[in-house]
Amino acid sequence: MVDLQGQYDKISKEVDQAVLDVIRSTQFINGPEVKSFQKEMEDYLEVRHVIPCANGTDALQVAMMALDLKPGDEVITTSFTFVATVEVIALLGLTPVLVDVDPLTFNIDPRAFRKAITPKTKAVVPVHLFGQCADMEPILEIAREAGIYIIEDTAQALGATYKFSDGTRKKAGTMGHIGCTSFFPSKNLGCYGDGGAIFTDDDDLARRMRVIVNHGMEVRYYHDSIGVNSRLDSIQAAILRIKLRHLDQYAEARQAAADYYDYAFSNNTRLLTPKRAGNSTHVFHQYTLVTRDIDRFGLQEHLHAKDIPAMVYYPVPMHMQKAYIDPRYHEGDFPVTEALSKSVISLPMHTELNDEQLKYITQSVLEYVNR
Ligand SMILES: *Cc1c(COP(=O)(O)O)cnc(C)c1O
């Protein structure tokens, strides 16, 4: 699905040197590379605070810990997401409230969000799924009216830009109270191990989250709150500094591949190409087709036999996962999510796809679909 080798080959000299420099410095934890990366990320996102941490799941957990939520408080998110979003809500003893998604963008449906709000609702986690922003303008408005926090899960959409109706533009993860991202190797900005970060413009929330990621410790060995140990290590920060400089160009390469796929499948009524929302750029973490009347796993097998990876993100909605079975929810509750989980398939999407590969992939897909 990704070509990390091809991407590394192009920056290997710089990366090897940077990694070696960190090793020679022996400043493995909270070294100058982490500070520099933090600053560069703040500049890139135009946000006041970036707090690096160990992974994207921790980012979400720390964000929720900083909001002082109590067991029983409700946090709204969608049933069509990666498990981490729902996992941390459950881990903290909060109540996940799931809502359906928009059938074309796969992102949280603002009307469903509004309907799910109760007096117990304390936060909403819009997930910018597959690389484009959820419809944040109405979400921000609804959340403001209801007095609830917004934590954006931008693990799949780092670098995407949302355009408000007044023309203002903001980067994914900088619109709500807190933004969370992941630097897992296959993410749009991936390191060579695990990594994550939290963003906020709120000075007080930033201070609380910096304390939480460091064992609840502001003054050394004095612990005023219960925290966690969640750090980005210096080697990963050094690699991320190099890759951050390429992030926009990486997005362009992904968009070019998506254009190729869109064009190749444009006349096929059994393959619905991913919609590009008018108010967000799309950084194509995934290129996801909705199939109609196609044996999707048959297509996947056909592609695998030709050495083409293809994946189903996500085959089981959250409310139908064994670990998250809940008497409040039943099959049929989220018809869009359920239909998508039965019909989507994602094609290879990365920064190194060339025309020859794209031709081979699209021809192979069409071969199966048209036979
Ligand atoms: C990858 C991902 C995460 C978790 O990130 P990790 O770094 O793997 O912990 C959270 N949410 C979404 C939507 C993701 O895609």
Coordinates of C-alpha atoms and ligand atoms in Angstrom, one line a residue:
M1 CA 0.0 0.0 0.0
V2 CA 3.0 2.3 0.6
D3 CA 6.6 2.4 -0.8
L4 CA 8.6 3.5 2.2
Q5 CA 11.8 2.2 0.6
G6 CA 11.4 4.3 -2.6
Q7 CA 10.7 7.4 -0.4
Y8 CA 13.7 6.7 1.8
D9 CA 16.1 6.3 -1.1
K10 CA 15.5 9.9 -2.2
I11 CA 16.4 11.4 1.2
S12 CA 18.7 8.6 2.6
K13 CA 21.8 10.7 2.7
E14 CA 20.2 13.4 4.8
V15 CA 18.3 11.0 7.0
D16 CA 21.4 8.8 7.7
Q17 CA 23.4 11.8 8.7
A18 CA 20.7 13.2 10.9
V19 CA 20.2 9.8 12.7
L20 CA 24.0 9.4 13.1
D21 CA 24.2 13.0 14.6
V22 CA 21.6 12.2 17.2
I23 CA 23.4 8.9 18.1
R24 CA 26.7 10.8 18.5
S25 CA 25.1 13.5 20.5
T26 CA 23.6 10.9 22.9
Q27 CA 20.7 13.3 23.5
F28 CA 18.1 10.6 22.9
I29 CA 15.2 11.9 24.9
N30 CA 13.9 15.5 24.7
G31 CA 17.0 16.6 22.9
P32 CA 17.4 19.7 20.7
E33 CA 15.9 17.8 17.6
V34 CA 12.6 17.4 19.5
K35 CA 12.5 21.1 20.3
S36 CA 13.4 22.1 16.8
F37 CA 10.8 19.8 15.3
Q38 CA 8.2 21.2 17.7
K39 CA 8.9 24.7 16.5
E40 CA 8.9 23.8 12.8
M41 CA 5.6 22.0 13.2
E42 CA 4.1 25.0 15.0
D43 CA 5.2 27.2 12.1
Y44 CA 3.9 24.8 9.5
L45 CA 0.5 24.5 11.1
E46 CA 0.3 28.1 12.3
V47 CA -0.6 26.9 15.8
R48 CA 0.7 28.2 19.1
H49 CA 1.6 24.8 20.7
V50 CA 2.7 21.5 19.4
I51 CA 3.3 18.8 22.0
P52 CA 5.2 15.8 20.6
C53 CA 4.3 12.4 22.1
A54 CA 4.8 8.7 21.6
N55 CA 2.0 7.9 19.1
G56 CA -1.4 9.0 17.8
T57 CA -3.4 7.0 20.3
D58 CA -1.5 8.6 23.2
A59 CA -2.2 12.0 21.6
L60 CA -6.0 11.3 21.7
Q61 CA -5.7 10.0 25.3
V62 CA -3.7 12.9 26.6
A63 CA -6.1 15.3 24.9
M64 CA -9.1 13.7 26.7
M65 CA -7.2 13.6 30.0
A66 CA -6.5 17.3 29.8
L67 CA -10.2 18.1 29.5
D68 CA -10.9 16.7 33.0
L69 CA -13.8 14.5 31.8
K70 CA -15.6 12.3 34.4
P71 CA -16.8 8.7 34.0
G72 CA -20.2 8.8 32.3
D73 CA -19.4 11.9 30.3
E74 CA -20.3 11.4 26.7
V75 CA -17.9 11.8 23.8
I76 CA -19.3 11.7 20.2
T77 CA -17.4 10.3 17.3
T78 CA -18.2 8.1 14.3
S79 CA -18.6 4.4 13.9
F80 CA -16.5 4.5 10.7
T81 CA -13.0 5.1 12.0
F82 CA -9.8 3.4 13.1
V83 CA -10.3 1.8 16.6
A84 CA -7.9 4.2 18.4
T85 CA -10.5 7.0 18.4
V86 CA -13.1 4.9 20.3
E87 CA -10.5 2.9 22.3
V88 CA -9.3 5.9 24.3
I89 CA -12.8 7.1 25.1
A90 CA -13.6 3.7 26.5
L91 CA -10.2 3.4 28.4
L92 CA -10.8 6.6 30.3
G93 CA -14.2 5.3 31.4
L94 CA -16.0 7.8 29.2
T95 CA -19.0 6.9 27.1
P96 CA -18.5 6.8 23.4
V97 CA -21.5 8.0 21.5
L98 CA -21.3 6.9 17.9
V99 CA -22.9 8.7 14.9
D100 CA -23.1 8.0 11.2
V101 CA -21.0 9.5 8.4
D102 CA -21.6 11.3 5.1
P103 CA -21.9 8.7 2.3
L104 CA -19.6 10.6 0.0
T105 CA -16.9 12.1 2.2
F106 CA -16.9 9.3 4.8
N107 CA -16.7 12.0 7.5
I108 CA -18.9 12.7 10.5
D109 CA -22.4 13.9 9.4
P110 CA -22.9 17.3 11.2
R111 CA -26.7 16.7 11.5
A112 CA -26.2 13.3 13.1
F113 CA -23.7 15.0 15.5
R114 CA -26.2 17.6 16.5
K115 CA -28.9 15.0 17.1
A116 CA -26.6 13.0 19.4
I117 CA -25.9 15.8 21.8
T118 CA -27.3 15.3 25.3
P119 CA -26.7 17.2 28.6
K120 CA -23.9 14.7 29.3
T121 CA -22.0 15.4 26.0
K122 CA -18.6 16.9 26.8
A123 CA -16.7 16.5 23.6
V124 CA -16.8 15.5 19.9
V125 CA -14.0 13.9 18.0
P126 CA -14.3 14.5 14.3
V127 CA -12.0 12.2 12.4
H128 CA -10.6 13.6 9.1
L129 CA -10.8 10.3 7.5
F130 CA -8.6 9.2 4.5
G131 CA -7.1 12.6 4.1
Q132 CA -9.7 15.3 4.0
C133 CA -11.3 17.5 6.6
A134 CA -14.7 16.8 8.1
D135 CA -17.2 19.6 7.5
M136 CA -15.8 21.7 10.3
E137 CA -17.7 25.0 10.0
P138 CA -21.1 23.5 11.1
I139 CA -19.4 21.2 13.6
L140 CA -17.6 24.2 15.2
E141 CA -20.9 26.1 15.3
I142 CA -22.9 23.3 16.8
A143 CA -20.2 22.6 19.4
R144 CA -19.9 26.2 20.4
E145 CA -23.7 26.5 20.9
A146 CA -23.7 23.3 23.0
G147 CA -20.5 24.3 24.9
I148 CA -18.6 21.1 24.1
Y149 CA -14.9 20.5 23.3
I150 CA -13.7 19.5 19.9
I151 CA -10.7 17.2 19.6
E152 CA -9.8 16.7 15.9
D153 CA -8.3 13.3 15.0
T154 CA -6.0 14.3 12.1
A155 CA -3.9 11.2 12.0
Q156 CA -4.9 10.7 8.4
A157 CA -5.1 14.3 7.2
L158 CA -2.0 16.1 8.4
G159 CA -1.4 18.9 5.9
A160 CA -5.0 19.2 4.6
T161 CA -6.5 22.7 4.6
Y162 CA -10.1 23.6 5.4
K163 CA -11.7 26.7 3.8
F164 CA -14.4 28.5 5.8
S165 CA -17.2 30.3 4.0
D166 CA -15.6 33.7 4.8
G167 CA -12.5 32.6 2.9
T168 CA -10.3 31.9 6.0
R169 CA -8.1 28.8 5.7
K170 CA -7.0 26.6 8.5
K171 CA -4.9 23.4 8.7
A172 CA -6.5 20.1 9.8
G173 CA -6.0 19.8 13.5
T174 CA -6.0 23.5 14.3
M175 CA -9.7 24.3 14.2
G176 CA -11.0 22.7 17.4
H177 CA -9.7 23.0 20.9
I178 CA -7.1 20.2 20.4
G179 CA -5.8 18.4 17.4
C180 CA -4.1 15.0 17.5
T181 CA -1.9 13.3 14.9
S182 CA 0.2 10.2 14.4
F183 CA 3.6 9.8 12.8
F184 CA 3.2 6.0 12.2
P185 CA 5.4 5.1 9.3
S186 CA 2.6 4.8 6.8
K187 CA 0.9 8.1 7.7
N188 CA 1.4 11.1 5.4
L189 CA 4.1 12.4 7.7
G190 CA 5.6 9.1 9.0
C191 CA 8.7 8.6 11.1
Y192 CA 10.7 5.4 11.3
G193 CA 9.0 4.0 14.3
D194 CA 6.2 5.3 16.5
G195 CA 5.4 9.0 17.1
G196 CA 2.6 11.5 17.5
A197 CA 1.7 15.0 18.4
I198 CA -1.0 17.2 20.0
F199 CA -1.8 20.7 18.8
T200 CA -3.6 23.6 20.5
D201 CA -3.9 27.4 20.5
D202 CA -5.0 27.3 24.2
D203 CA -2.1 28.1 26.5
D204 CA -3.7 26.5 29.5
L205 CA -4.6 23.3 27.7
A206 CA -1.0 23.2 26.3
R207 CA 0.5 23.5 29.8
R208 CA -1.8 20.8 31.1
M209 CA -0.9 18.4 28.3
R210 CA 2.8 19.0 28.6
V211 CA 2.5 18.0 32.3
I212 CA 0.4 14.9 31.5
V213 CA 2.8 13.5 28.9
N214 CA 5.5 13.9 31.5
H215 CA 4.1 11.8 34.4
G216 CA 1.9 14.7 35.6
M217 CA 5.1 16.5 36.7
E218 CA 5.7 20.2 36.4
V219 CA 8.4 20.5 38.9
R220 CA 10.8 17.5 38.9
Y221 CA 9.6 14.7 41.2
Y222 CA 6.5 16.6 42.3
H223 CA 3.3 15.1 40.8
D224 CA 0.2 17.2 40.9
S225 CA -1.9 15.1 38.6
I226 CA -1.8 11.5 37.3
G227 CA 0.0 11.5 33.9
V228 CA 1.5 9.1 31.5
N229 CA 5.0 8.6 29.9
S230 CA 4.6 9.6 26.3
R231 CA 7.6 11.1 24.4
L232 CA 8.7 11.4 20.8
D233 CA 12.4 10.3 20.7
S234 CA 15.1 12.5 19.3
I235 CA 15.9 10.1 16.4
Q236 CA 12.3 10.2 15.2
A237 CA 12.2 14.0 15.6
A238 CA 15.4 14.3 13.4
I239 CA 13.8 12.2 10.7
L240 CA 10.5 14.1 10.9
R241 CA 12.2 17.5 10.5
I242 CA 13.6 16.3 7.2
K243 CA 10.3 14.8 6.0
L244 CA 8.2 17.8 7.2
R245 CA 10.1 19.9 4.6
H246 CA 8.7 17.5 1.9
L247 CA 5.2 17.1 3.3
D248 CA 3.4 19.4 0.8
Q249 CA 5.3 17.9 -2.1
Y250 CA 4.3 14.4 -0.8
A251 CA 0.7 15.5 -0.8
E252 CA 1.0 16.7 -4.4
A253 CA 2.4 13.3 -5.4
R254 CA -0.6 11.6 -3.7
Q255 CA -3.0 14.0 -5.4
A256 CA -1.5 13.3 -8.8
A257 CA -2.0 9.5 -8.2
A258 CA -5.6 10.2 -7.1
D259 CA -6.2 12.2 -10.3
Y260 CA -5.0 9.3 -12.4
Y261 CA -7.3 6.8 -10.5
D262 CA -10.2 9.3 -10.8
Y263 CA -9.8 9.6 -14.5
A264 CA -9.3 5.9 -15.1
F265 CA -12.5 5.0 -13.2
S266 CA -14.6 8.1 -14.2
N267 CA -16.9 6.2 -16.6
N268 CA -17.5 3.2 -14.5
T269 CA -20.8 3.0 -12.8
R270 CA -19.8 0.2 -10.5
L271 CA -16.8 2.1 -9.0
L272 CA -17.6 5.3 -7.1
T273 CA -14.4 7.4 -6.9
P274 CA -13.8 9.4 -3.6
K275 CA -15.6 12.8 -3.5
R276 CA -13.4 15.8 -2.9
A277 CA -15.2 18.1 -0.6
G278 CA -15.5 21.7 -1.9
N279 CA -14.2 23.1 1.4
S280 CA -11.2 21.0 2.1
T281 CA -8.0 19.9 0.3
H282 CA -7.5 16.2 0.1
V283 CA -4.1 14.8 1.0
F284 CA -5.1 11.2 0.2
H285 CA -3.9 9.2 3.0
Q286 CA -6.0 6.5 1.3
Y287 CA -7.7 6.3 -2.1
T288 CA -10.9 4.6 -1.3
L289 CA -13.5 3.4 -3.9
V290 CA -17.1 2.5 -3.1
T291 CA -18.0 -0.6 -5.2
R292 CA -21.4 -1.4 -6.5
D293 CA -22.5 -5.0 -7.2
I294 CA -18.9 -6.2 -7.1
D295 CA -17.5 -9.0 -5.1
R296 CA -15.0 -6.7 -3.3
F297 CA -13.0 -9.5 -1.7
G298 CA -12.9 -11.2 -5.1
L299 CA -11.4 -8.0 -6.5
Q300 CA -8.9 -7.8 -3.7
E301 CA -7.8 -11.4 -4.4
H302 CA -7.6 -10.7 -8.1
L303 CA -5.3 -7.7 -7.4
H304 CA -3.2 -9.7 -4.8
A305 CA -2.6 -12.4 -7.5
K306 CA -1.1 -9.6 -9.6
D307 CA 1.1 -8.4 -6.8
I308 CA -1.1 -5.3 -6.2
P309 CA -1.9 -4.6 -2.6
A310 CA -5.5 -3.6 -1.8
M311 CA -7.1 -3.2 1.6
V312 CA -10.5 -2.8 3.2
Y313 CA -10.6 0.2 5.6
Y314 CA -12.7 -0.7 7.6
P315 CA -14.5 -4.0 7.3
V316 CA -16.3 -3.8 10.6
P317 CA -18.0 -0.7 12.1
M318 CA -17.1 0.2 15.6
H319 CA -20.6 -0.6 17.0
M320 CA -20.3 -4.1 15.6
Q321 CA -16.8 -4.9 17.0
K322 CA -16.8 -7.5 19.7
A323 CA -14.9 -5.3 22.2
Y324 CA -17.4 -2.4 21.7
I325 CA -20.7 -4.3 21.6
D326 CA -23.1 -2.1 23.6
P327 CA -26.8 -2.7 24.3
R328 CA -27.4 0.9 23.0
Y329 CA -26.4 -0.1 19.5
H330 CA -27.7 -2.6 17.0
E331 CA -27.0 -3.6 13.4
G332 CA -28.9 -1.2 11.2
D333 CA -28.3 1.9 13.5
F334 CA -25.7 3.5 11.2
P335 CA -26.8 2.5 7.7
V336 CA -24.2 4.6 5.9
T337 CA -21.3 3.3 7.9
E338 CA -22.6 -0.3 7.5
A339 CA -23.1 0.1 3.8
L340 CA -19.6 1.5 3.4
S341 CA -18.0 -1.2 5.5
K342 CA -19.5 -3.7 3.1
S343 CA -18.5 -1.9 -0.1
V344 CA -15.2 0.1 0.2
I345 CA -11.8 -1.0 -1.1
S346 CA -8.6 1.1 -0.9
L347 CA -5.9 1.0 -3.6
P348 CA -2.1 1.6 -3.2
M349 CA -1.6 5.2 -2.3
H350 CA 1.8 6.8 -1.6
T351 CA 4.4 9.3 -2.8
E352 CA 6.3 7.0 -5.2
L353 CA 3.6 5.8 -7.6
N354 CA 4.6 6.2 -11.2
D355 CA 2.4 6.2 -14.4
E356 CA 3.5 2.6 -15.3
Q357 CA 2.4 1.3 -11.9
L358 CA -0.8 3.4 -12.0
K359 CA -1.6 2.0 -15.5
Y360 CA -1.0 -1.6 -14.3
I361 CA -3.2 -1.1 -11.2
T362 CA -6.1 0.6 -12.9
Q363 CA -6.1 -1.9 -15.8
S364 CA -6.1 -4.7 -13.4
V365 CA -9.0 -3.3 -11.4
L366 CA -11.0 -2.7 -14.6
E367 CA -10.2 -6.2 -15.9
Y368 CA -12.0 -7.6 -12.9
V369 CA -14.9 -5.1 -12.8
N370 CA -15.7 -5.3 -16.5
R371 CA -15.4 -9.1 -17.0
Ligands
LIG1 C1 -3.3 5.8 12.9 C2 -4.5 6.4 13.5 C3 -4.5 6.6 14.9 C4 -3.5 6.1 15.9 O1 -2.2 6.5 15.6 P1 -1.0 5.6 16.2 O2 0.2 6.4 16.1 O3 -1.0 4.3 15.4 O4 -1.3 5.3 17.7 C5 -5.6 7.3 15.4 N1 -6.7 7.7 14.6 C6 -6.7 7.4 13.3 C7 -7.8 7.9 12.5 C8 -5.6 6.8 12.7 O5 -5.6 6.5 11.4

